[in-house]
Coordinates of C-alpha atoms in Angstrom, one line a residue:
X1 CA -5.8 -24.4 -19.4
X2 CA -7.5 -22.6 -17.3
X3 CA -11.4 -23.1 -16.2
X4 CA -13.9 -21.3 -15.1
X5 CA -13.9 -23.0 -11.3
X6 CA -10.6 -21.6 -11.7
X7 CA -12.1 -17.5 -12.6
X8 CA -14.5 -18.4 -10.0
X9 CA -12.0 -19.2 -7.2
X10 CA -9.7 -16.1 -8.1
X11 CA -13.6 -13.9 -7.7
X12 CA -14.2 -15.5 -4.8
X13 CA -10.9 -13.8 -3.6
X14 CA -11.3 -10.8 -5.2
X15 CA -15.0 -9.5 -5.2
X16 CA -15.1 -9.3 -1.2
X17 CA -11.9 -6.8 -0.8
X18 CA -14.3 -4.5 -3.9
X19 CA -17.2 -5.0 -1.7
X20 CA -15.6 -3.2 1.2
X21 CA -14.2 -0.8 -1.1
X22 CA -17.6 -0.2 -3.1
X23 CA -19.2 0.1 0.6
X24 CA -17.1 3.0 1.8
X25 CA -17.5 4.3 -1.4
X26 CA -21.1 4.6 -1.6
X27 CA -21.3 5.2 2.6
X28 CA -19.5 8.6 1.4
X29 CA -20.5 9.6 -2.2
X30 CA -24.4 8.7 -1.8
X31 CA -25.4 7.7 1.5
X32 CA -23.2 10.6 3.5
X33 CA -22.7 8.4 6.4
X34 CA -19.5 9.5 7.4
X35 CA -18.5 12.9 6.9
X36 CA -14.6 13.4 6.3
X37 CA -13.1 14.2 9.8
X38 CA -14.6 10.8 10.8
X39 CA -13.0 9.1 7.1
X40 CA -10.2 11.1 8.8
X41 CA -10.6 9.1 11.7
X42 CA -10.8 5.1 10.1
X43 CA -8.0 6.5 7.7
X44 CA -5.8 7.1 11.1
X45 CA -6.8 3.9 12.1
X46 CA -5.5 2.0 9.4
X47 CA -2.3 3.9 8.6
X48 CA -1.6 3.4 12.6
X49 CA -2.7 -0.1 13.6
X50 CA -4.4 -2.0 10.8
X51 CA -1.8 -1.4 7.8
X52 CA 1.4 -2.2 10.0
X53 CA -0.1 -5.1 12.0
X54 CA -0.9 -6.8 8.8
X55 CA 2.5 -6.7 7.4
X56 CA 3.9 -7.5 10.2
X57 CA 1.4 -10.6 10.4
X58 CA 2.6 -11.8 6.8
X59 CA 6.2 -11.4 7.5
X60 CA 7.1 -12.9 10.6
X61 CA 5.1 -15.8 9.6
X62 CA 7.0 -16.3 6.0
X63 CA 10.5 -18.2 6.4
X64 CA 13.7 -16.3 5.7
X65 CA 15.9 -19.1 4.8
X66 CA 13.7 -20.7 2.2
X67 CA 13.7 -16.8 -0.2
X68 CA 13.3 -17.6 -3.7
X69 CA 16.2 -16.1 -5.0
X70 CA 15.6 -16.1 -8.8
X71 CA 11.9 -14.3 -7.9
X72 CA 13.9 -12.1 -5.7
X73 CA 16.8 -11.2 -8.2
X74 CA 14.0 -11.3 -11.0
X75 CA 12.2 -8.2 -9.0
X76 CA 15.2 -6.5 -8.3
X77 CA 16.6 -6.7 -11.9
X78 CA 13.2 -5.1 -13.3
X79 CA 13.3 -2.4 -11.0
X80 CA 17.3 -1.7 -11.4
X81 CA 17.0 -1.7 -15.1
X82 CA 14.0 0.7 -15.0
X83 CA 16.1 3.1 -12.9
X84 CA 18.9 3.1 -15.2
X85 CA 17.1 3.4 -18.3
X86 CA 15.2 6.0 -16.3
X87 CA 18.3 7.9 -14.8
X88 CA 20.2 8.1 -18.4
X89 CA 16.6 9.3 -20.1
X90 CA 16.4 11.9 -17.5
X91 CA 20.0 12.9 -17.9
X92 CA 19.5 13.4 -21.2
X93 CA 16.2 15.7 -21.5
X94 CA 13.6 14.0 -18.5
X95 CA 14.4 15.7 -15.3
X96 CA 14.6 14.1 -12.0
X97 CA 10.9 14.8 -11.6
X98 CA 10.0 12.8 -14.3
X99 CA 12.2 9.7 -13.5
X100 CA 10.7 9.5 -9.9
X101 CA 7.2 9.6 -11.2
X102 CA 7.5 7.1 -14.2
X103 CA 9.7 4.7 -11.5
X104 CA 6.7 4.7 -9.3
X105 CA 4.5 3.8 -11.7
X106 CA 6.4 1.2 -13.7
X107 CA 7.9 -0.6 -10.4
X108 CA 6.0 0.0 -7.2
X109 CA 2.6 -2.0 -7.4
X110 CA -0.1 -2.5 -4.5
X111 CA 1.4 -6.1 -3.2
X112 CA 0.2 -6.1 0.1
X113 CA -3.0 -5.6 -0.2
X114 CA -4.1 -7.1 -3.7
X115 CA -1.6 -8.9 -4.4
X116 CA -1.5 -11.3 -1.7
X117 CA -5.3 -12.7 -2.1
X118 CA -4.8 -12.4 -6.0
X119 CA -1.8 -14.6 -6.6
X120 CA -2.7 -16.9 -3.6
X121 CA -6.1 -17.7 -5.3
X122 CA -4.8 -17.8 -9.0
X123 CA -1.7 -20.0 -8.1
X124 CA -1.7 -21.4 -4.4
X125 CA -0.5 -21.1 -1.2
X126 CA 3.2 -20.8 -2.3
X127 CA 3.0 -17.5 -3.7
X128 CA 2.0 -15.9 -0.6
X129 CA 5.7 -16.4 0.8
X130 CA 6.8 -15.3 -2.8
X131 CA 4.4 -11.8 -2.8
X132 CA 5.9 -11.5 1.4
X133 CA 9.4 -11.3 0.1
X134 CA 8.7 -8.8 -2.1
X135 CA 6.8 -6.7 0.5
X136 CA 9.8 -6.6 2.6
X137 CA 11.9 -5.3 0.0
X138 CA 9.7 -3.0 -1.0
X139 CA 8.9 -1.2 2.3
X140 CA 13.3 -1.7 3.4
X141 CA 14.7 -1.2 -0.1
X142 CA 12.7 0.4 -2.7
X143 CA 10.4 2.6 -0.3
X144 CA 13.5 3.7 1.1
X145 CA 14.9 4.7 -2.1
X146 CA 12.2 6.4 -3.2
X147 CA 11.7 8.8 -0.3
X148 CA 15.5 9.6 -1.2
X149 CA 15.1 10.6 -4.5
X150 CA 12.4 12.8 -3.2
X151 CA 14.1 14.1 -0.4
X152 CA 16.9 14.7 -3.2
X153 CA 15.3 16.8 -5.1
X154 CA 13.3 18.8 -1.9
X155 CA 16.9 19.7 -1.2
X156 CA 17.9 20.7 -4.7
X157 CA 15.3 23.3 -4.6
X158 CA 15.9 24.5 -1.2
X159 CA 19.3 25.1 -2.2
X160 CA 18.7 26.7 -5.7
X161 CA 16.2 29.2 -4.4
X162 CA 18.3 30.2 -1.1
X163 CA 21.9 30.1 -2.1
X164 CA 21.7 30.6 -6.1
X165 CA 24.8 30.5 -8.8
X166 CA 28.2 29.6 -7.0
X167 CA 27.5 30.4 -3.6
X168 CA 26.1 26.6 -2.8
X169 CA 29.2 25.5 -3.3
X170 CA 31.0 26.8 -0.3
X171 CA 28.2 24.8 1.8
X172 CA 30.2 22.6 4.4
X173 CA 27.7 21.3 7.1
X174 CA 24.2 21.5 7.3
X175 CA 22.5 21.7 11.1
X176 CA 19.0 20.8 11.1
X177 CA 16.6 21.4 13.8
X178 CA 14.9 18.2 15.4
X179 CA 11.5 19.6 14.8
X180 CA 12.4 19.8 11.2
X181 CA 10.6 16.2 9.9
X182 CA 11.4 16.8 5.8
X183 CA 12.4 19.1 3.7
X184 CA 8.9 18.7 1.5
X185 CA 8.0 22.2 2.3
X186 CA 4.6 21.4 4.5
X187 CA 5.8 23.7 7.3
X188 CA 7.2 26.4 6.4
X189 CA 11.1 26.7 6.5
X190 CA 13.7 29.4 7.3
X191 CA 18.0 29.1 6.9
X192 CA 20.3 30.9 9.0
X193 CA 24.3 31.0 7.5
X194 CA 27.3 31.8 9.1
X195 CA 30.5 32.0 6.6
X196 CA 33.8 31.3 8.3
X197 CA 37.4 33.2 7.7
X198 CA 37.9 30.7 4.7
X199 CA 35.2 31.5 3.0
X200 CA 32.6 27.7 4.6
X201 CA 29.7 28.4 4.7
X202 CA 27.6 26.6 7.4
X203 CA 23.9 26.8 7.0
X204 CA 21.1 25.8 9.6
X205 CA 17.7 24.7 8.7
X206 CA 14.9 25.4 11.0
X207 CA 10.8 25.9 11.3
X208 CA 9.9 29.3 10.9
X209 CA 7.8 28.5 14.0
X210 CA 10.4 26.4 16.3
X211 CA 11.5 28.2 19.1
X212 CA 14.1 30.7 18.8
X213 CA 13.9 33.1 21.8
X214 CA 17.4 34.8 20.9
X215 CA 16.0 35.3 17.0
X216 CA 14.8 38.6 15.5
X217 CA 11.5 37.0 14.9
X218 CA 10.6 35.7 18.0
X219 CA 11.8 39.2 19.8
X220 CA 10.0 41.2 17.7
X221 CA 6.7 39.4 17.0
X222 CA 6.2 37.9 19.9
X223 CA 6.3 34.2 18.8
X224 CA 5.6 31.7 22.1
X225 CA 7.3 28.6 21.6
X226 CA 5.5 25.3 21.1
X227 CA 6.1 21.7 21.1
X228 CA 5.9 20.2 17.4
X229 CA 2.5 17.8 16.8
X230 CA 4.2 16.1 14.4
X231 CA 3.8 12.6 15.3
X232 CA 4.3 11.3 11.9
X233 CA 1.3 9.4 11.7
X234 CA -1.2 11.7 11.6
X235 CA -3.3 12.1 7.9
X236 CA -3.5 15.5 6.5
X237 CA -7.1 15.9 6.1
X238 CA -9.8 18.0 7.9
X239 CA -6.9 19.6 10.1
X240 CA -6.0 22.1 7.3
X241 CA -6.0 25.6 8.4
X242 CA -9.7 27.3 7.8
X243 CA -8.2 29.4 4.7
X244 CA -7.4 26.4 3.2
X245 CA -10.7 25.4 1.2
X246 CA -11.5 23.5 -2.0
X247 CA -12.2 25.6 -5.0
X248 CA -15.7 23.7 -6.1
X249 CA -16.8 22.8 -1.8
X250 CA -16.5 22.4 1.7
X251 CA -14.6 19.6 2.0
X252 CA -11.0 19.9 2.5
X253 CA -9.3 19.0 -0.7
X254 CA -6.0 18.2 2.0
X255 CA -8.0 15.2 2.4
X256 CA -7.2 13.7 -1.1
X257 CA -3.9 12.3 1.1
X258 CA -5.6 10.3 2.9
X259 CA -5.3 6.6 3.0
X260 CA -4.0 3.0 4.5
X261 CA -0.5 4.2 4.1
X262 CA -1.2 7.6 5.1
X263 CA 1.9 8.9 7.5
X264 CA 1.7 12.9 7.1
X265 CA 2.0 15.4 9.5
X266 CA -1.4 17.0 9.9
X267 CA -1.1 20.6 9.4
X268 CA -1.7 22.8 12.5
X269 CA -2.8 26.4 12.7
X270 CA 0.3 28.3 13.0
X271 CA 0.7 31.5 15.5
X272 CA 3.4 33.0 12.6
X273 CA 2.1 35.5 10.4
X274 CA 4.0 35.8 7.5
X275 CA 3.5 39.6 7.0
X276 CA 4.8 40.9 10.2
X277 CA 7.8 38.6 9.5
X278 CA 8.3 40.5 6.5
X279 CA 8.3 43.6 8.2
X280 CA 11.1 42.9 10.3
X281 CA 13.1 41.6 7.3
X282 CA 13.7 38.3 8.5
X283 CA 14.2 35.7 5.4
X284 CA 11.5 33.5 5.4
X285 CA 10.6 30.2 3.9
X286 CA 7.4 29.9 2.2
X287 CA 6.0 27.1 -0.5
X288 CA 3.0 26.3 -2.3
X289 CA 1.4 23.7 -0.1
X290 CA 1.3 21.0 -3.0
X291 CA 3.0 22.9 -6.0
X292 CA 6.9 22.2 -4.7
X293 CA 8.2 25.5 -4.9
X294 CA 10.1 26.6 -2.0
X295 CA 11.2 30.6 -2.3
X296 CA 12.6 33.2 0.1
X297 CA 12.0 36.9 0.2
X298 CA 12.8 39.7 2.5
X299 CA 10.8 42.3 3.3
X300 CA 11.6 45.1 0.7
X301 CA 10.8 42.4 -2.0
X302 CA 7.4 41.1 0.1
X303 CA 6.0 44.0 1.0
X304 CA 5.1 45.2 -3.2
X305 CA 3.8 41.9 -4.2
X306 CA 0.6 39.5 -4.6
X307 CA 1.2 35.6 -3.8
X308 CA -1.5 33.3 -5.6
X309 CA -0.5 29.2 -4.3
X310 CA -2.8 26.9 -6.7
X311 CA -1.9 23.0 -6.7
X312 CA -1.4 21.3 -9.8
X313 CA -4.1 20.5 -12.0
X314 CA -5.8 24.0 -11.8
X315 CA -9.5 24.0 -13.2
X316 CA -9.9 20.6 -14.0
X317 CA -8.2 18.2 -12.1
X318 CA -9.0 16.8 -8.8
X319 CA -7.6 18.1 -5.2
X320 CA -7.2 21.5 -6.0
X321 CA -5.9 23.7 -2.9
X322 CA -6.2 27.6 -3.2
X323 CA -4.1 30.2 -0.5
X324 CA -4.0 33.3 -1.4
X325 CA -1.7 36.7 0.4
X326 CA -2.8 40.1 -0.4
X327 CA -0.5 42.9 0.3
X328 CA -0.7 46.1 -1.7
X329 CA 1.3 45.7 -4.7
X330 CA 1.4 44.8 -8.5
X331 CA 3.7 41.4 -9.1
X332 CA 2.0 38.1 -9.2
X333 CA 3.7 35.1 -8.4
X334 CA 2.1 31.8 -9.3
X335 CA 2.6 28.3 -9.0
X336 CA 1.0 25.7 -11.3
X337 CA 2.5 22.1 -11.9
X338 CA 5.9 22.9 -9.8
X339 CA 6.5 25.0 -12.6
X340 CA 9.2 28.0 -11.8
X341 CA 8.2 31.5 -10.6
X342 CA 7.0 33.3 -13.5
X343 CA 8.6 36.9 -12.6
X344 CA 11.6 37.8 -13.9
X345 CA 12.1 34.2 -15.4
X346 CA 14.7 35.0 -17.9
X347 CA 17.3 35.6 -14.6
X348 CA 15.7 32.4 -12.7
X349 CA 16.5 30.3 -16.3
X350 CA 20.2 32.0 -15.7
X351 CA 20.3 31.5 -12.5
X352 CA 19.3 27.4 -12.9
X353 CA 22.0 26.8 -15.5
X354 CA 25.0 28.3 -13.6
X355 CA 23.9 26.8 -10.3
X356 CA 25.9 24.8 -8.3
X357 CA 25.7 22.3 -5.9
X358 CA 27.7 21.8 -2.3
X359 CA 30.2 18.5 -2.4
X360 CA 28.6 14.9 -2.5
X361 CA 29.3 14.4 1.1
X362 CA 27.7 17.4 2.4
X363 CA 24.5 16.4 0.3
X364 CA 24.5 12.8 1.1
X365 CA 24.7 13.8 5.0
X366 CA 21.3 16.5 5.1
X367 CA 19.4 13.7 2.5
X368 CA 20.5 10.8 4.7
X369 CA 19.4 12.8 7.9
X370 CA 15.8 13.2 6.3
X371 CA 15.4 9.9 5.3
X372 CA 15.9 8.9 8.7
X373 CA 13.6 11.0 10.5
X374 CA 10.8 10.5 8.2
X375 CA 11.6 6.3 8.4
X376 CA 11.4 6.7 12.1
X377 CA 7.8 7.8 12.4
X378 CA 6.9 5.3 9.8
X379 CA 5.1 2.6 11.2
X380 CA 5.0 0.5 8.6
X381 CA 9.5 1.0 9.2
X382 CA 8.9 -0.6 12.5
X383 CA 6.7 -3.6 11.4
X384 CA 8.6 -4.7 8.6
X385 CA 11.7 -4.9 10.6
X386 CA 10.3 -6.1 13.7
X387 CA 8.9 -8.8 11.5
X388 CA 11.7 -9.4 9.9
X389 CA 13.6 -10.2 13.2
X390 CA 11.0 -12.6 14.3
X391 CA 10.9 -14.3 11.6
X392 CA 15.1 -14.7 11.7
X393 CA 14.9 -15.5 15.5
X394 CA 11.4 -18.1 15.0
X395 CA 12.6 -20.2 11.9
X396 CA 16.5 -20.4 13.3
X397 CA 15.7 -21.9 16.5
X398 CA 12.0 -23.0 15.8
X399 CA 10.7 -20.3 18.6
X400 CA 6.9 -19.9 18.5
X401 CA 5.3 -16.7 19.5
X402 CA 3.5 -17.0 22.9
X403 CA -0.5 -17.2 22.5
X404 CA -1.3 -14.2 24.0
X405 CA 0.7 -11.9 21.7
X406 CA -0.1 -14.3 18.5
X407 CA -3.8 -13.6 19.0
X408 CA -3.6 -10.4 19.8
X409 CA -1.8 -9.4 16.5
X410 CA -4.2 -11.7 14.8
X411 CA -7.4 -10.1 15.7
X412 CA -6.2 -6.5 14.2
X413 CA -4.3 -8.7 11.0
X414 CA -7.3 -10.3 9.8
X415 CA -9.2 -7.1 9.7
X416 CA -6.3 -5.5 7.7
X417 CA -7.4 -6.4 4.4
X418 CA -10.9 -5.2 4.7
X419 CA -10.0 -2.3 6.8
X420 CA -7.2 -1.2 4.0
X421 CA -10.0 -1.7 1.0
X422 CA -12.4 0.2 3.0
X423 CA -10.1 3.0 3.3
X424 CA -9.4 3.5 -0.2
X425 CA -13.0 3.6 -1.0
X426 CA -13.1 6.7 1.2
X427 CA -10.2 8.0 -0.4
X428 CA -12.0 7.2 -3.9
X429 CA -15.3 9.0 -2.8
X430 CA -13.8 12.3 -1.1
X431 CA -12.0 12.8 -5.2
X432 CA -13.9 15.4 -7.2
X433 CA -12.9 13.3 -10.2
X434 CA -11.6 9.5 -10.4
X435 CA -9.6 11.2 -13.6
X436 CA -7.5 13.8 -12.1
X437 CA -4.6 14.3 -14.1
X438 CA -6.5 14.5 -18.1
X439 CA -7.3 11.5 -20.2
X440 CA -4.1 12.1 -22.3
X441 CA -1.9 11.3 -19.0
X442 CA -4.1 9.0 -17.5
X443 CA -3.6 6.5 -20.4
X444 CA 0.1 6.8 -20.3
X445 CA 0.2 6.1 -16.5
X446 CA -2.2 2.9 -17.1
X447 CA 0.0 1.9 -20.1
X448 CA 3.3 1.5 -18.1
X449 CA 1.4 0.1 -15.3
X450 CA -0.4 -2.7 -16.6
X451 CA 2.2 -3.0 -20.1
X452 CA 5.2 -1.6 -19.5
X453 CA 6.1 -3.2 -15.8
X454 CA 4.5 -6.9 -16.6
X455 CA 6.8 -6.6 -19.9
X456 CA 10.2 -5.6 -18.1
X457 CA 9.2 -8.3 -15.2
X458 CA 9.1 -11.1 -17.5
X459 CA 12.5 -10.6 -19.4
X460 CA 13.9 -9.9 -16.1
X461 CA 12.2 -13.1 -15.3
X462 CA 13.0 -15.1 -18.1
X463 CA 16.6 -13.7 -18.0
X464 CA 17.1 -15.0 -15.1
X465 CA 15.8 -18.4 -15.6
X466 CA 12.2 -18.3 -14.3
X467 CA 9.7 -20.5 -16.1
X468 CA 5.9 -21.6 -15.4
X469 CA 4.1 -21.1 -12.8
X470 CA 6.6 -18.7 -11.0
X471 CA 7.2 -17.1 -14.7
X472 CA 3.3 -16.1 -14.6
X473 CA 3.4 -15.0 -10.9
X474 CA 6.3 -12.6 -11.6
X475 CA 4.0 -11.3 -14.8
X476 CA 1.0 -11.0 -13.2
X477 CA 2.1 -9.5 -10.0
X478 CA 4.1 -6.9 -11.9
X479 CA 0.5 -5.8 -13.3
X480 CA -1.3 -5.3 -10.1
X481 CA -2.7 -2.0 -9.8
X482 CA -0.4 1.4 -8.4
X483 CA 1.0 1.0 -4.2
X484 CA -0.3 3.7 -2.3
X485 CA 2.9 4.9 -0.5
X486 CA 4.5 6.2 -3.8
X487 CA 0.8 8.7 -4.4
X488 CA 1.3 9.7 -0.7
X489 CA 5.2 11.0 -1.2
X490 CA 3.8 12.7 -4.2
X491 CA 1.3 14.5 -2.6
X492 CA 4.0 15.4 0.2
X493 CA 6.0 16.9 -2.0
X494 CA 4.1 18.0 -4.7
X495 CA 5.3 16.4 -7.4
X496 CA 2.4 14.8 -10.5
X497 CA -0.2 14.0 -7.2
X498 CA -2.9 14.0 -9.9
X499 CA -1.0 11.2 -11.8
X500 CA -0.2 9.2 -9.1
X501 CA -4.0 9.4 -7.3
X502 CA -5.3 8.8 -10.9
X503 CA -3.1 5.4 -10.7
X504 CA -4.4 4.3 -7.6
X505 CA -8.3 4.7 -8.3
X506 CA -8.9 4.2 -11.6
X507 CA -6.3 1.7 -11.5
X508 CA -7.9 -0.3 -8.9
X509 CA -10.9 0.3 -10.9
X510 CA -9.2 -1.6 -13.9
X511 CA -6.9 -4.2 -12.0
X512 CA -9.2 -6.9 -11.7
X513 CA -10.2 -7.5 -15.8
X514 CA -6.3 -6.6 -16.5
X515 CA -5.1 -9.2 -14.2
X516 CA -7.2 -12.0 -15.1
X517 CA -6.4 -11.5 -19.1
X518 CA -3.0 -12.2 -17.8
X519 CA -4.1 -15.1 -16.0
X520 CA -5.9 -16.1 -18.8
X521 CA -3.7 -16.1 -21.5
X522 CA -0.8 -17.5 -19.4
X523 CA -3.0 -20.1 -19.0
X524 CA -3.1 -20.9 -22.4

């Protein structure tokens, strides 16, 4: 049964992490302490240092060889059976877009940060090593897999839109340059193809801006080379280009992207101009910056044509980003909710449904390349597994780690939490609405948060033999409000940001009461 010394330990936990968050909120939203290249600034902070010191605080300090391995195969059977159900719904009539968004919803809660103090006040110590384990799978295995899937489908567009129908199909290798970070579409992306006597077609991917002194471009435009800024860590905020501004404001709605787990490339001004490209006829990548369409025209096709780039959610939602190109002409392409180009769509529709793909191998190797480049300026990549081996080496041959370093990590760890909560209030104040994607789709998102994954937890749970105290760990965990990293591959790739930013906020909003009915009427 529980008591109310037992509600009052679990908000003695709880209420000083919303106090940070309510701080930075307010410090923003009423006060207009800090303006939002200085939120840029904490924001850096704790995607850099705090985020990734903490995790790697709580996992080299949490035993290997002691894993709970029903908890462990309880996790992994929820989120396995989720993808499956997922994969043969989208097969059917869902989409891939669909699947990746409901999986981040269902699966990938905030465990790090809330649910850490949460389950360690409700239950005890012992879940702390318990909510650790699934941290590390999370940022190895299912983080992993999730940039995949998005990287997947970046691909599947780049491919549709620049070799359509049969031609894809002759793809044998893929080159990619090394200043090419993802195939999201933030920088804007050209191919080059050379076909060989039998008919192989090998294609390679570069930045329309990487150096290219032998190209047509950089002959006849005048392009000077530059070294890439994209250290990976960097949070795409008050560094958008100038013609980048928020339909309703000054502030940058790039900004909406920032947060603890924030590891985008910020946006530099480019020295490309898209129009003289065009009037060389070099085939140029373009996308909308958040919409996730990716297209290529030359210049015959550019030069009679009007682009309008809107992000999802146009006129009501949150985050909206606006760019338009004016060149003389009459066709209108738009982009709203990834949706397809609207001009001549009864050929695009054609074109979709006899398109095909290059062999598994070739696909697997550009998708696996990605992956790796954007895990490698990740540092949350390098803490988990650094962690990991310490933890291996320590509990093996009972090695401590010297004083100097322990204390040294420890000083940034124990700020982590704080530092984490007080970035998300910044992120919560710099939304023009907490509600960003309609209250239709907001309740959906909070009912397969806070129903839909506790449910699938506990008969993966009690499937697998689980049973009191652990049982309600695994349920209530499973309803801790939306992770962070999922919302910021979203917003990379432009696919449902509006849902996914709606599930971090308001969901944080409504964690707190959600999670303590659980507790409450486990308790029973």
């Amino acid at each position: 049964m529980i008591t109310a010394n037992d509600l009052y330990k679990v908000m003695c936990a709880m209420v000083p992490l919303y106090f940070a968050m309510l701080i930075a909120y307010s410090s923003v939203k009423w006060a207009k302490i800090f303006s939002p290249e200085q939120c840029s600034g904490i924001n850096r902070f704790v995607a850099v240092f705090a985020v990734p010191v903490l995790s790697f605080h709580f996992i080299s300090q949490n035993n290997p060889y002691e894993m709970d391995t029903k908890f462990i195969l309880a996790d992994t059977l929820s989120k396995a059976f989720v993808l499956v159900l997922l994969s043969f719904w989208a097969f059917l009539r869902g989409g891939l877009d669909w699947l990746i968004t409901f999986f981040s919803l269902s699966t990938l809660p905030n465990t790090l940060v809330m649910g850490i103090p949460l389950l360690k006040a409700m239950y005890g110590d012992f879940t702390q090593s318990l909510m650790v384990q699934l941290v590390v799978l999370q940022c190895i295995i299912w983080y992993t897999l999730l940039l995949f899937l998005f990287e997947y489908r970046a691909a599947t567009i780049l491919i549709q839109n620049q070799f359509p129908g049969a031609t894809a199909a002759s793809i044998a290798k893929f080159e990619i340059d090394g200043d090419v970070i993802s195939l999201d579409g933030r920088d804007p992306l050209r191919t080059e193809s050379e076909t060989d006597g039998n008919g192989r077609i090998r294609v390679r991917i570069r930045r329309s801006t990487s150096s290219a002194p032998d190209s047509a471009l950089s002959s006849s435009i005048g392009i000077t080379p530059r070294a890439s800024n994209l250290s990976g860590a960097e949070i795409f905020s008050v560094n958008t280009p100038g013609n980048l501004r928020h339909a309703g404001g000054d502030i940058f709605s790039g900004y909406a992207s920032s947060d603890a787990y924030s590891l985008q490339p910020t946006p530099r001004a480019s020295n490309f101009n898209e129009a003289e490209a065009a009037a060389v006829g070099t085939p140029v990548w373009a996308r909308s910056p958040v919409g996730g369409k990716v297209f290529r025209q030359s210049s015959p096709a550019f030069s009679g044509m009007r682009m309008v780039w809107e992000s999802p959610g146009s006129g009501g939602g949150g985050g909206e980003r606006q760019w338009s190109s004016d060149v003389v002409g009459e066709k209108d392409l738009s982009f709203r909710d990834c949706s397809k180009i609207t001009v001549e769509e009864e050929a695009e529709n054609s074109k979709m449904e006899n398109q095909e793909m290059p062999k598994a191998f070739v696909m697997l190797r550009l998708i696996l390349i990605m992956v790796g480049r954007k895990l490698s300026r990740n540092p949350n990549t390098y803490s988990s597994v650094l962690g990991l081996l310490w933890s291996l080496i320590s509990f093996k041959w009972n090695v401590g780690m010297p004083s100097l370093v322990k204390y040294s990590i420890k000083i940034i760890s124990d700020a982590g939490l704080g530092m984490a909560m007080f970035s998300l209030g910044l992120f919560m104040a710099l939304q023009p609405r907490i509600i960003a994607c309609g209250t239709k789709m907001a309740t959906m998102g909070m009912g397969i948060r806070f129903l839909g994954g506790p449910l699938l937890m506990s008969v993966a749970s009690i499937a697998v033999g689980l049973r009191g105290v652990q049982l309600h760990t695994a349920i209530v965990q499973a309803a801790l409000p939306q992770g962070i990293v999922p919302f910021v591959f979203a917003r990379e790739y432009g696919l449902h940001p509006e849902i996914l930013s709606t599930g971090v906020i308001f969901g944080m909003l409504v964690s707190l009461p959600v999670t303590l009915l659980y507790y409450v009427l486990l308790g029973l």
